[in-house]
XYZ file of C-alpha atoms in Angstrom:
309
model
C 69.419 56.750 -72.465
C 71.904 53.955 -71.794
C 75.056 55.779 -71.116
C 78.325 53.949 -70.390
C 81.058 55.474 -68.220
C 84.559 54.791 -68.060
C 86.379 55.984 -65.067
C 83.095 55.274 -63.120
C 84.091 54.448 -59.704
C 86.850 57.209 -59.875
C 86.800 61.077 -58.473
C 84.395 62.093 -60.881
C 82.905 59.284 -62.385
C 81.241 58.171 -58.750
C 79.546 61.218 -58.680
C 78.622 61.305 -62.597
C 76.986 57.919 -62.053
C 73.945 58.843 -59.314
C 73.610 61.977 -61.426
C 72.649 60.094 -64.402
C 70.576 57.986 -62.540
C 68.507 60.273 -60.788
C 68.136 61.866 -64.338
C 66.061 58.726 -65.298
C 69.508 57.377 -67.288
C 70.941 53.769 -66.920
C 74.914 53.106 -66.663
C 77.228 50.949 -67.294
C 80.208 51.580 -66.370
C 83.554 50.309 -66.899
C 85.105 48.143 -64.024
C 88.907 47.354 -63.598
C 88.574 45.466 -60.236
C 86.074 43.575 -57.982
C 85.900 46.893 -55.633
C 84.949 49.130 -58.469
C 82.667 46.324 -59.992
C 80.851 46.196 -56.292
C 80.803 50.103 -55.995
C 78.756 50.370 -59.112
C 76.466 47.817 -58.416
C 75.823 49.674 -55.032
C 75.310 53.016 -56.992
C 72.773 51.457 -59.126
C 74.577 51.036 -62.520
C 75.455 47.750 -64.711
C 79.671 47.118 -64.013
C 81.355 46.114 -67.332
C 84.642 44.166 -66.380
C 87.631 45.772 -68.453
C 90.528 48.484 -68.642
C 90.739 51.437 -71.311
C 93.020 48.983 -73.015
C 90.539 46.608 -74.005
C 89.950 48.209 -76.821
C 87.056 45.493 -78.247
C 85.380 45.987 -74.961
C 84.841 49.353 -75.489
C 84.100 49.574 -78.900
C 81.072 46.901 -78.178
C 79.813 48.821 -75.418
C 80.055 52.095 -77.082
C 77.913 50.205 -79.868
C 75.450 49.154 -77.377
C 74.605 52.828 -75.417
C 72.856 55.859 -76.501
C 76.275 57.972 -75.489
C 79.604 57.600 -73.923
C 81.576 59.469 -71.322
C 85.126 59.301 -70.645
C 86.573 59.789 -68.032
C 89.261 57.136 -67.120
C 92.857 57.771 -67.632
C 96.143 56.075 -66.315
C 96.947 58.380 -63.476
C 98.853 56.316 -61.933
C 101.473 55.648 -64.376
C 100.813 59.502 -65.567
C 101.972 60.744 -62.267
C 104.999 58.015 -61.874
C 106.696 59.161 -64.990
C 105.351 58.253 -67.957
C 102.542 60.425 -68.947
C 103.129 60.036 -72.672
C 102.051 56.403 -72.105
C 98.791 57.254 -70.375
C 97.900 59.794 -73.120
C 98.964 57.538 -75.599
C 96.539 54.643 -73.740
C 93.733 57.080 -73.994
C 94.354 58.064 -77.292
C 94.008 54.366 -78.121
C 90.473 54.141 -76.445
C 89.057 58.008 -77.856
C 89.648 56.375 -81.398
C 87.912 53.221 -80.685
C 85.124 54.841 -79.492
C 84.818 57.307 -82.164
C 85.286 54.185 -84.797
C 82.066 53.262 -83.034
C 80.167 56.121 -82.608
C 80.757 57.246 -86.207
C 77.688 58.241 -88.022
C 75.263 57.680 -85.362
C 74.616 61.025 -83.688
C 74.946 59.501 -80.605
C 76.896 61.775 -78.039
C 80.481 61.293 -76.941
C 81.706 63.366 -74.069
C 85.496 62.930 -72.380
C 87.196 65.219 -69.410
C 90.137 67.334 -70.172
C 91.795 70.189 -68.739
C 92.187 74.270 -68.388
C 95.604 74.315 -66.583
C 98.362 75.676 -69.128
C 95.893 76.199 -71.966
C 97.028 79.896 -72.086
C 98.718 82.019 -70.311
C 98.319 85.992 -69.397
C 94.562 86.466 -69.393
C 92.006 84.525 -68.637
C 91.224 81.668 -70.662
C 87.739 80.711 -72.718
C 85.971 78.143 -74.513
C 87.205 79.398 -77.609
C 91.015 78.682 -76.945
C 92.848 75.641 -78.383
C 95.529 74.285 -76.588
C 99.146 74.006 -78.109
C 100.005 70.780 -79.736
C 103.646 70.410 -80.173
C 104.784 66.803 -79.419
C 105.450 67.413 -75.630
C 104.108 64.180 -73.361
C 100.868 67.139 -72.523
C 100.293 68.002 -75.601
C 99.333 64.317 -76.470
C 96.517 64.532 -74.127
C 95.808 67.956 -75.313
C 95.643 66.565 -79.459
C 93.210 64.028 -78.306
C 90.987 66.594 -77.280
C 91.342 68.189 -80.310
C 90.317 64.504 -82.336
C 87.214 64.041 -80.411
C 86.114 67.658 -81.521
C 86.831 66.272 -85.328
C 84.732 63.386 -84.569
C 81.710 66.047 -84.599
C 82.513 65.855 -88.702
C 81.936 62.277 -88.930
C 78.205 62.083 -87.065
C 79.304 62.135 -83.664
C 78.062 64.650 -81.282
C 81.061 64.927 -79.527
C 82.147 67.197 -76.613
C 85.262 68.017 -74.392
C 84.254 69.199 -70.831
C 87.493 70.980 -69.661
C 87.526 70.227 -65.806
C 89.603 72.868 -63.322
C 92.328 71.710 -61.700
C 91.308 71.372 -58.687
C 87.857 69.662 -58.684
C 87.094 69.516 -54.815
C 85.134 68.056 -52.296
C 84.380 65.494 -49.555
C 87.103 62.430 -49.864
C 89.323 64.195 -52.954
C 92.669 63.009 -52.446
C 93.943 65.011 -55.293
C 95.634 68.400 -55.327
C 93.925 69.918 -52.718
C 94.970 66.827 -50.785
C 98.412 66.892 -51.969
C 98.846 70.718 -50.525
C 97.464 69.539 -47.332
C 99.297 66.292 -46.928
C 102.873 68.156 -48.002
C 102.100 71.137 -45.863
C 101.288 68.761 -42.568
C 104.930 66.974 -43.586
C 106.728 70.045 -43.690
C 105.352 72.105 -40.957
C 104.670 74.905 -43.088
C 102.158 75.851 -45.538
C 103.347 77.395 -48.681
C 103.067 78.889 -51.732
C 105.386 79.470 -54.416
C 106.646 83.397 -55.028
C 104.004 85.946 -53.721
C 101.367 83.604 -54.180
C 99.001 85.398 -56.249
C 98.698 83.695 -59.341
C 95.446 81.722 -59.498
C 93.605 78.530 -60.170
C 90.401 77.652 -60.627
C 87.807 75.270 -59.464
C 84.849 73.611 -59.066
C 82.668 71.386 -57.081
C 82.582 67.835 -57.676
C 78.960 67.676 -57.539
C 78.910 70.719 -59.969
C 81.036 69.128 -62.622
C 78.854 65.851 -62.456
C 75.812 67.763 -63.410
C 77.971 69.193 -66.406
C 78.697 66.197 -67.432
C 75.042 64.961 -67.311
C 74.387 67.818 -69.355
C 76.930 67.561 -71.868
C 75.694 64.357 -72.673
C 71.752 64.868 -72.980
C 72.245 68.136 -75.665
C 75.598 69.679 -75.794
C 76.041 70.598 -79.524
C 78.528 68.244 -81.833
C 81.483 69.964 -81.575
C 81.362 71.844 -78.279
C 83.705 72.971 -75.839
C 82.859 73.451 -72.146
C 84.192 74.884 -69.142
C 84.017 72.786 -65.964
C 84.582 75.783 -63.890
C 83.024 77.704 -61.014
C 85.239 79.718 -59.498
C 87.444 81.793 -62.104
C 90.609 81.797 -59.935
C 91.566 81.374 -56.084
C 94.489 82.901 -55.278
C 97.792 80.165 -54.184
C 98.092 82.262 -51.126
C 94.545 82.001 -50.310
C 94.559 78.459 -50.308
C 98.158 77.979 -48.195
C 96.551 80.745 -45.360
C 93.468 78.122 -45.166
C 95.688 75.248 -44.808
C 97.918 77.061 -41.914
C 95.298 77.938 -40.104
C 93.132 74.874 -40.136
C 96.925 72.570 -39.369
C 98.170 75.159 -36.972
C 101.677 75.552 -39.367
C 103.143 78.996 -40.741
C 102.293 80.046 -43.579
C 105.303 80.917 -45.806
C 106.358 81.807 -49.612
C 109.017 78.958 -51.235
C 111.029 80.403 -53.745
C 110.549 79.014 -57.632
C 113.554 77.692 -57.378
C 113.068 75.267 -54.797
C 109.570 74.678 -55.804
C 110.342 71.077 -57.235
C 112.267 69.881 -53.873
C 109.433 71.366 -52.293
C 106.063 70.436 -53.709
C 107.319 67.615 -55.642
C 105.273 66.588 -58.641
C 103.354 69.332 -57.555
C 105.454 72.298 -58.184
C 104.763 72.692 -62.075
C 101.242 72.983 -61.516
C 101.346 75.218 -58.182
C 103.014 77.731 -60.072
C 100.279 78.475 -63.173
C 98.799 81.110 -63.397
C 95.465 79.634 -64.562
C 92.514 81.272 -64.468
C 89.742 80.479 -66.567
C 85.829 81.296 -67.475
C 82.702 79.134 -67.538
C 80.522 82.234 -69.120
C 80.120 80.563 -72.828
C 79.334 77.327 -71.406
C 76.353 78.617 -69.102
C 74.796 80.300 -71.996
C 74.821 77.187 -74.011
C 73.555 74.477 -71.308
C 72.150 77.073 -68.450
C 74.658 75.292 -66.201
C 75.411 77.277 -63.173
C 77.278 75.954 -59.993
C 75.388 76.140 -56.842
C 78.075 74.234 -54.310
C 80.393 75.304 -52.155
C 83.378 77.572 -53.508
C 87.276 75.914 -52.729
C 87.715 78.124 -49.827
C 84.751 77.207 -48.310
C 84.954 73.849 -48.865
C 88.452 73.969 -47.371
C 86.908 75.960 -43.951
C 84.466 73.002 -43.684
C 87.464 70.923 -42.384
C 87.143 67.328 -44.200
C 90.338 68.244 -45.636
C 92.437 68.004 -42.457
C 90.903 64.684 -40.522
C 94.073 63.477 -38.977
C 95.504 60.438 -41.635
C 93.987 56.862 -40.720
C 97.039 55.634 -39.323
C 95.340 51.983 -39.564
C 95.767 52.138 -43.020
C 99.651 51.368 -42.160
C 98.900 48.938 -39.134
């Protein structure tokens, strides 16, 4: 299958790309600079020059593949302060494709998420999130639309990634802990530290992807998740000890001074089951689990002070 990517040369994307092709798939994926244009290329795939904006681009590339996945989204102005914006953006781009994609049967597969979809237990396939106009639950309804588009001849799917999606070169949350804990000399955690989050592999959630797209059922919902829950605490005593810092709780309400952006998400309580999406695609996670990922030590190379030079 032809199979273009957006989000290619990102987190997950570069290692969705060299999973498709060693499947026997080709890619295109969607470039926004010269850099990711060269890095896919390099992996093997066709670069399309665009953004998620460019809405025609995607619609005649969506038109022109045997599936789509989608995986780009505005982080960078999500994480400055407008995240309405950035879902609104990829609401935009989910509808063109789906205008697309309608009535072919071709697949359709985007990344969401399982942090906040419910709270008190642990949380399945079979949950919906909330939709209530908040800036999250934007991204959250657009999930929910792509499901829809399974009534129209699409055979869509939502792969609902774990928060922290680690391994060699993340510089996401588990990057975030480190980098804040090295600033403040301590590691922490907020409260007692034992609510949970989940996780997987980056390698792992590639493969789901991969799957997802070759014969995940119109309609389906699946868990990008390995690791049901790692305890807060668990992950602050790994980062002590590896950075040689104390290890100490930070009250919830100075979680925000703290952690920063961070703090809403350090406190969830999050944890959340792959077991219904295994016994649809017979995916199973064989990498490394968070913790020892984390002992392996990539995580704590001292920063490339060049970088500032």
């Amino acid at each position: 299958m032809r199979i273009f990517v957006t989000g290619a040369s990102g987190w997950i994307g570069s290692a969705v790309v060299p999973e498709l092709i060693e499947a026997g798939h080709q890619v295109a994926g969607l470039a926004r600079s010269e850099a990711s244009a060269a890095a896919l290329t390099a992996a093997g795939a066709e670069a399309v020059r665009g953004t998620v904006d460019d809405l025609d681009v995607l619609r005649s590339e969506a038109a022109a593949s045997d599936g789509v996945i989608h995986l780009a989204f505005k982080h960078d102005i999500a994480f400055s302060g407008d995240f309405r914006g950035a879902a609104e953006a990829d609401r935009r781009a989910v509808d063109a494709f789906g205008d697309a994609l309608e009535g072919t049967g071709r697949p359709f597969v985007i990344a969401s998420g399982v942090a906040g979809l419910v709270t008190g237990r642990v949380a399945t396939e079979q949950d919906r999130p909330t939709v209530d106009g908040s800036p999250t639950s934007v991204r959250a309804a657009t999930s929910e639309a792509v499901l829809r588009l399974a009534s129209r001849g699409v055979r869509s799917s939502v792969v609902r990634l774990a928060p922290t999606c680690h391994g060699d070169g993340d510089n996401g949350f588990m990057a975030s802990l480190v980098a804040m804990a090295r600033a403040h000399g301590t590691s922490g955690y907020i409260g007692d530290g034992a609510n949970r989050w989940p996780a997987v592999h980056r390698l792992d959630a590639a493969r789901l992807f991969r799957l997802a797209v070759e014969k995940a059922p119109a309609g389906s919902v699946l868990h990008g998740i390995a690791e049901e829950g790692v305890a807060v605490r668990d992950i602050a005593e790994v980062i002590g000890r590896h950075l040689d810092v104390p290890v100490a709780s930070v009250a919830p309400e100075d979680a925000a001074e703290h952690f920063s952006w961070l703090g809403g998400f350090l406190s969830l309580d999050a944890p959340a089951s792959h077991a219904l999406t295994t016994e649809l695609l017979g995916w199973t996670p064989t990498r490394p689990g968070l913790l020892e990922d984390l002992e392996k030590g990539h995580y704590f190379a001292a920063p490339d002070s060049s970088a500032h030079a």
